[in-house]
Coordinates of C-alpha atoms in Angstrom, one line a residue:
M1 CA 22.0 -37.1 -10.3
F2 CA 23.4 -33.6 -11.1
K3 CA 20.4 -32.8 -13.3
A4 CA 18.0 -33.9 -10.6
R5 CA 19.7 -31.7 -8.0
L6 CA 19.8 -28.8 -10.4
L7 CA 16.1 -29.2 -11.1
L8 CA 15.3 -29.3 -7.3
I9 CA 17.3 -26.1 -6.8
C10 CA 15.5 -24.4 -9.6
L11 CA 12.1 -25.5 -8.2
L12 CA 13.0 -24.2 -4.7
F13 CA 14.2 -20.9 -6.1
C14 CA 11.1 -20.5 -8.2
T15 CA 9.0 -21.3 -5.1
C16 CA 10.8 -18.7 -3.0
I17 CA 10.3 -16.1 -5.7
S18 CA 6.6 -16.9 -5.9
L19 CA 6.2 -16.7 -2.1
L20 CA 8.0 -13.4 -2.0
Q21 CA 5.9 -11.9 -4.8
A22 CA 2.7 -13.1 -3.0
S23 CA 3.8 -11.5 0.3
E24 CA 4.7 -8.2 -1.5
E25 CA 1.2 -8.2 -3.1
V26 CA -0.5 -8.7 0.3
I27 CA 1.6 -5.9 1.8
K28 CA 0.7 -3.6 -1.0
K29 CA -3.0 -4.3 -0.5
G30 CA -2.7 -4.1 3.3
R31 CA -1.1 -0.6 3.1
A32 CA -3.8 0.6 0.8
L33 CA -6.4 -0.5 3.3
Q34 CA -4.5 1.1 6.2
N35 CA -4.3 4.4 4.4
A36 CA -8.0 4.2 3.8
K37 CA -8.4 3.5 7.6
K38 CA -10.1 0.2 6.8
Y39 CA -8.4 -1.5 9.7
D40 CA -10.7 -4.5 10.1
E41 CA -10.3 -5.3 6.4
A42 CA -6.5 -4.9 6.6
Q43 CA -6.4 -7.2 9.7
E44 CA -8.5 -9.9 7.9
L45 CA -6.3 -9.7 4.8
Y46 CA -3.1 -10.2 6.8
L47 CA -4.4 -13.0 9.0
K48 CA -5.7 -14.9 6.0
A49 CA -2.4 -14.5 4.1
L50 CA -0.1 -15.5 6.9
Q51 CA 1.2 -19.0 6.5
P52 CA 4.3 -20.8 7.9
T53 CA 5.9 -20.2 4.5
S54 CA 5.1 -16.4 4.4
S55 CA 8.0 -14.0 4.2
E56 CA 9.6 -12.4 7.2
D57 CA 8.6 -9.0 5.9
L58 CA 4.9 -10.0 5.8
Y59 CA 5.0 -11.0 9.5
I60 CA 6.7 -7.7 10.3
E61 CA 4.2 -5.7 8.3
A62 CA 1.2 -7.4 9.9
A63 CA 2.4 -7.2 13.4
S64 CA 3.6 -3.6 13.0
F65 CA 0.2 -2.6 11.7
L66 CA -1.6 -4.4 14.5
G67 CA 0.6 -2.7 17.1
K68 CA -0.1 0.8 15.6
V69 CA -3.8 0.2 15.9
Q70 CA -3.3 -1.1 19.4
R71 CA -4.5 -4.7 18.7
Y72 CA -1.8 -6.0 20.8
D73 CA -3.1 -9.5 21.6
I74 CA -3.5 -10.3 17.9
A75 CA -0.1 -8.7 17.1
E76 CA 1.5 -10.9 19.7
S77 CA -0.1 -14.0 18.2
V78 CA 1.2 -13.0 14.8
L79 CA 4.7 -12.5 16.2
K80 CA 4.6 -15.9 17.9
K81 CA 4.0 -17.6 14.5
G82 CA 6.5 -15.3 12.9
L83 CA 9.2 -16.2 15.4
T84 CA 8.4 -19.9 14.9
A85 CA 9.1 -19.5 11.2
Y86 CA 12.0 -17.1 11.6
P87 CA 13.5 -17.8 15.1
Q88 CA 16.7 -15.8 14.3
S89 CA 14.9 -12.6 13.3
T90 CA 16.0 -9.8 15.6
A91 CA 13.5 -7.5 13.8
L92 CA 10.6 -9.7 14.8
M93 CA 12.0 -10.1 18.3
N94 CA 12.3 -6.4 18.8
L95 CA 8.8 -5.9 17.6
D96 CA 7.6 -8.6 20.0
G97 CA 9.4 -6.9 22.9
L98 CA 7.8 -3.6 22.0
I99 CA 4.3 -5.1 21.8
K100 CA 4.9 -6.8 25.2
F101 CA 6.0 -3.4 26.6
R102 CA 2.8 -1.8 25.3
K103 CA 0.8 -4.5 27.0
D104 CA 2.6 -3.6 30.2
D105 CA 4.3 -7.0 30.2
K106 CA 7.6 -5.6 31.2
A107 CA 9.1 -9.0 32.3
G108 CA 8.3 -10.4 28.9
A109 CA 9.6 -7.3 27.1
K110 CA 12.9 -7.5 29.1
T111 CA 13.3 -11.2 28.3
M112 CA 12.8 -10.5 24.6
F113 CA 15.2 -7.5 24.4
E114 CA 17.8 -9.5 26.4
A115 CA 17.4 -12.3 23.8
V116 CA 18.0 -9.9 21.0
L117 CA 21.2 -8.6 22.7
A118 CA 22.4 -12.2 23.2
K119 CA 22.3 -12.5 19.4
D120 CA 23.5 -9.0 18.5
A121 CA 25.2 -7.2 21.4
E122 CA 25.2 -3.9 19.5
N123 CA 21.5 -3.8 18.6
S124 CA 20.7 -0.2 19.5
F125 CA 16.9 -0.7 19.4
A126 CA 17.1 -3.5 22.0
K127 CA 19.6 -1.6 24.1
K128 CA 17.5 1.5 24.4
W129 CA 14.3 -0.3 25.0
L130 CA 15.9 -2.6 27.6
A131 CA 17.1 0.6 29.4
T132 CA 13.6 1.9 29.2
V133 CA 12.1 -1.3 30.7
N134 CA 14.7 -1.4 33.5
S135 CA 14.2 2.3 34.4
G136 CA 10.5 1.8 34.7
T137 CA 9.9 4.9 32.6
A138 CA 6.4 5.2 31.1
V139 CA 6.6 5.9 27.3
P140 CA 3.6 7.6 25.7
E141 CA 1.9 5.9 22.8
N142 CA 2.8 8.7 20.5
E143 CA 6.5 8.6 21.4
T144 CA 8.9 7.6 18.6
Q145 CA 8.9 3.8 18.2
S146 CA 12.6 3.8 18.9
G147 CA 11.8 4.9 22.5
E148 CA 14.4 7.7 22.5
D149 CA 13.0 10.9 24.0
T150 CA 15.9 13.2 23.3
D151 CA 16.2 16.9 24.2
S152 CA 16.0 17.7 20.5
T153 CA 12.7 15.8 20.1
R154 CA 11.1 17.3 23.2
S155 CA 11.8 20.9 22.1
Y156 CA 10.5 20.3 18.5
S157 CA 6.9 20.9 17.4
P158 CA 6.5 19.9 13.8
S159 CA 4.4 21.9 11.4
A160 CA 1.2 20.5 10.0
D161 CA 1.3 17.7 7.4
G162 CA 2.4 19.1 4.0
E163 CA 3.9 22.2 5.5
Y164 CA 7.6 23.0 6.1
K165 CA 8.3 26.0 8.4
V166 CA 12.0 26.2 8.7
S167 CA 13.7 27.8 11.7
E168 CA 17.2 29.2 12.0
A169 CA 17.0 29.5 15.7
L170 CA 20.2 27.4 15.9
G171 CA 23.5 28.6 14.4
K172 CA 24.9 26.6 11.5
E173 CA 27.3 24.6 13.6
E174 CA 24.5 23.7 16.0
Q175 CA 22.3 22.7 13.1
T176 CA 25.0 20.5 11.7
E177 CA 25.5 18.9 15.1
L178 CA 21.7 18.3 15.4
A179 CA 21.4 16.9 11.9
V180 CA 24.2 14.4 12.5
K181 CA 22.5 13.4 15.7
L182 CA 19.1 12.9 14.0
Y183 CA 20.6 10.9 11.2
K184 CA 22.3 8.7 13.8
E185 CA 18.9 8.1 15.3
M186 CA 17.6 7.0 11.9
L187 CA 20.5 4.6 11.5
E188 CA 19.4 2.9 14.7
L189 CA 15.7 2.5 13.7
E190 CA 14.2 -0.8 12.6
K191 CA 13.1 -0.8 8.9
W192 CA 9.4 -1.0 9.9
E193 CA 9.5 2.3 11.8
L194 CA 8.2 4.4 8.9
D195 CA 6.5 7.0 11.1
S196 CA 9.7 7.6 13.0
F197 CA 11.7 8.0 9.8
I198 CA 9.2 10.6 8.5
A199 CA 9.2 12.5 11.8
L200 CA 13.0 12.6 12.0
H201 CA 13.5 13.7 8.3
K202 CA 10.9 16.5 8.8
Q203 CA 12.8 17.7 11.9
V204 CA 16.0 17.8 9.9
I205 CA 14.3 19.8 7.1
E206 CA 12.7 22.3 9.5
R207 CA 15.4 22.7 12.2
C208 CA 18.6 22.3 10.2
P209 CA 17.9 24.2 6.9
L210 CA 21.5 25.4 6.5
T211 CA 22.9 21.8 6.3
D212 CA 23.4 19.4 3.4
Q213 CA 21.3 16.9 5.4
A214 CA 18.2 19.1 5.0
Q215 CA 18.4 18.8 1.2
E216 CA 19.0 15.0 1.5
S217 CA 16.1 14.7 3.9
C218 CA 13.8 16.3 1.4
W219 CA 14.7 13.7 -1.2
R220 CA 14.6 10.8 1.3
L221 CA 11.2 11.9 2.6
S222 CA 9.8 12.0 -0.9
N223 CA 11.1 8.4 -1.3
L224 CA 9.2 7.4 1.8
Y225 CA 6.0 9.0 0.5
M226 CA 6.5 7.6 -3.0
L227 CA 7.8 4.1 -2.3
G228 CA 7.0 3.4 1.4
Q229 CA 3.2 3.9 1.1
D230 CA 0.7 2.2 -1.1
P231 CA -0.8 4.0 -2.9
P232 CA 1.9 6.6 -3.0
D233 CA 1.2 9.8 -1.1
F234 CA 1.6 12.1 -4.1
D235 CA 0.3 15.2 -2.3
N236 CA 3.1 14.9 0.3
V237 CA 5.7 14.1 -2.4
I238 CA 4.7 17.4 -4.1
S239 CA 4.8 19.4 -0.8
V240 CA 8.3 18.3 0.1
L241 CA 9.8 18.6 -3.3
E242 CA 8.3 22.0 -3.9
H243 CA 9.9 23.0 -0.6
L244 CA 13.2 21.6 -1.8
L245 CA 13.2 23.6 -5.0
K246 CA 12.0 26.8 -3.3
Q247 CA 14.5 26.6 -0.4
Y248 CA 17.4 25.3 -2.5
P249 CA 17.0 26.4 -6.1
E250 CA 20.6 25.4 -6.9
T251 CA 20.5 22.0 -5.3
D252 CA 22.3 19.1 -7.1
L253 CA 19.0 17.2 -6.6
L254 CA 17.1 19.6 -9.0
P255 CA 16.9 17.3 -12.1
D256 CA 15.7 14.3 -10.1
A257 CA 13.3 16.4 -8.0
K258 CA 11.7 17.9 -11.1
N259 CA 11.4 14.5 -12.8
R260 CA 9.6 13.2 -9.7
L261 CA 7.4 16.3 -9.5
M262 CA 6.3 15.7 -13.1
I263 CA 5.1 12.2 -12.2
A264 CA 3.4 13.5 -9.0
Y265 CA 1.7 16.4 -10.9
Q266 CA 0.5 14.0 -13.6
K267 CA -0.9 11.5 -11.0
T268 CA -2.8 14.3 -9.2
D269 CA -4.0 16.1 -12.4
R270 CA -2.1 19.3 -11.6
M271 CA -1.7 20.1 -15.3
N272 CA -0.9 23.8 -14.9
E273 CA 2.1 22.9 -12.8
L274 CA 3.1 20.0 -15.1
A275 CA 2.9 22.3 -18.1
G276 CA 5.1 24.8 -16.3
L277 CA 7.8 22.3 -15.6
Y278 CA 7.8 21.1 -19.3
E279 CA 8.0 24.6 -20.5
E280 CA 11.0 25.2 -18.3
L281 CA 12.5 21.9 -19.4
F282 CA 12.3 22.7 -23.1
R283 CA 13.6 26.2 -22.5
R284 CA 16.6 24.6 -20.9
D285 CA 17.0 21.7 -23.3
P286 CA 15.0 22.6 -26.4
A287 CA 16.1 19.7 -28.7
P288 CA 17.4 16.6 -27.0
E289 CA 19.4 14.5 -29.5
D290 CA 17.7 11.3 -28.5
D291 CA 14.5 11.0 -30.5
K292 CA 12.7 8.9 -27.9
T293 CA 13.5 11.4 -25.2
F294 CA 12.2 14.3 -27.2
M295 CA 9.1 12.6 -28.4
V296 CA 8.1 11.4 -24.9
R297 CA 8.6 14.9 -23.4
A298 CA 6.8 16.6 -26.3
L299 CA 3.9 14.3 -26.2
E300 CA 3.4 14.7 -22.4
Y301 CA 3.8 18.5 -22.7
G302 CA 1.2 18.5 -25.4
N303 CA -1.2 16.5 -23.2
A304 CA -0.7 19.0 -20.4
L305 CA -1.3 22.0 -22.6
S306 CA -4.4 20.3 -24.0
A307 CA -5.7 19.6 -20.5
I308 CA -5.5 23.3 -19.5
G309 CA -7.2 24.6 -22.7
R310 CA -4.1 25.7 -24.7
A311 CA -5.2 23.6 -27.7
S312 CA -3.2 25.4 -30.4
E313 CA 0.0 25.1 -28.5
A314 CA -0.7 21.4 -27.9
T315 CA -1.3 20.9 -31.6
A316 CA 2.1 22.4 -32.3
W317 CA 3.8 19.9 -29.9
Y318 CA 2.0 16.9 -31.3
Q319 CA 3.2 18.0 -34.8
K320 CA 6.8 18.1 -33.5
V321 CA 6.4 14.5 -32.3
L322 CA 5.3 13.4 -35.8
E323 CA 8.2 15.4 -37.4
R324 CA 10.7 13.8 -35.1
D325 CA 9.2 10.4 -35.7
N326 CA 10.0 10.7 -39.4
N327 CA 7.3 8.1 -40.5
R328 CA 8.6 5.3 -38.1
N329 CA 5.2 5.0 -36.6
S330 CA 6.5 4.9 -33.0
I331 CA 4.1 4.5 -30.1
E332 CA 4.6 8.2 -29.3
A333 CA 3.7 9.2 -32.9
R334 CA 0.6 7.1 -32.9
A335 CA -0.5 8.7 -29.6
A336 CA 0.2 12.2 -31.0
R337 CA -1.8 11.4 -34.1
N338 CA -4.7 10.2 -32.1
C339 CA -4.6 13.4 -30.0
L340 CA -4.7 15.5 -33.2
E341 CA -7.6 13.5 -34.6
G342 CA -9.5 13.9 -31.3
Q343 CA -9.1 17.7 -31.2

């Protein structure tokens, strides 16, 4: 009997993992289609994938996308199925309330937000939107999804995508106060409000440059571009991290930022910039004790140098990989040897 129960638990666990992985794969493909503005294909993908056993995240992703492209009726249908599968999900309920509000179904939106607050009396999203519904205030489509139209937001005009024009119009104390306020707004967002997170982090970076939060927002924004989008938005990763290093050259985030920049430069074929970072890295740490670390760095540096036409320097770094390998025939040594033979 015990073995039978254990087997059943294992089967259920494996099934849950399999379903979760399947949902993650659909989300990944769906985001790629969204980024390519292939909205019809993204919609078809989500609708075919959604099943009663699909993950809560997949229902949220599908409905959020449909709401963003103003396909409200379809979004509402998806949310109805999602709430049948996950009736306790306040995230789905909040999204349903928002979609109803966008459809001008204020009675339905009010009912949904009140239902959320009955489950979670401190749910800030539902509180703010219920207040909006009750006040009869019209909220523009491009308003933050949280519905909060603060004085700080109204007076802020963000710079163009990929640009960071900092302002010191506020004193340091005022900047700190604003940064804390903006971070509080982020704490109150639902996890699917990616655009709102990006907008708020950018506001911290541009309007609160004298605060620790500005540095933190640079890193968190790079996380959103790197991990929150598929494929990753490496151009924006580079823009925000280059701003971080230029604005705060002594930041504690410097090692992590440079490591991530190396990845982004490599993915976007910016080999001049990549070679520059490796040159600086080896100047700072010319001979790491760990053989693996040295060989990986030296191989990638050699590849970058080769890509920008500095062949003789690349050869010297490939040779250093072979010397450090000491005839162990590691994967890095084999790659270096192939590069030398191909020159």
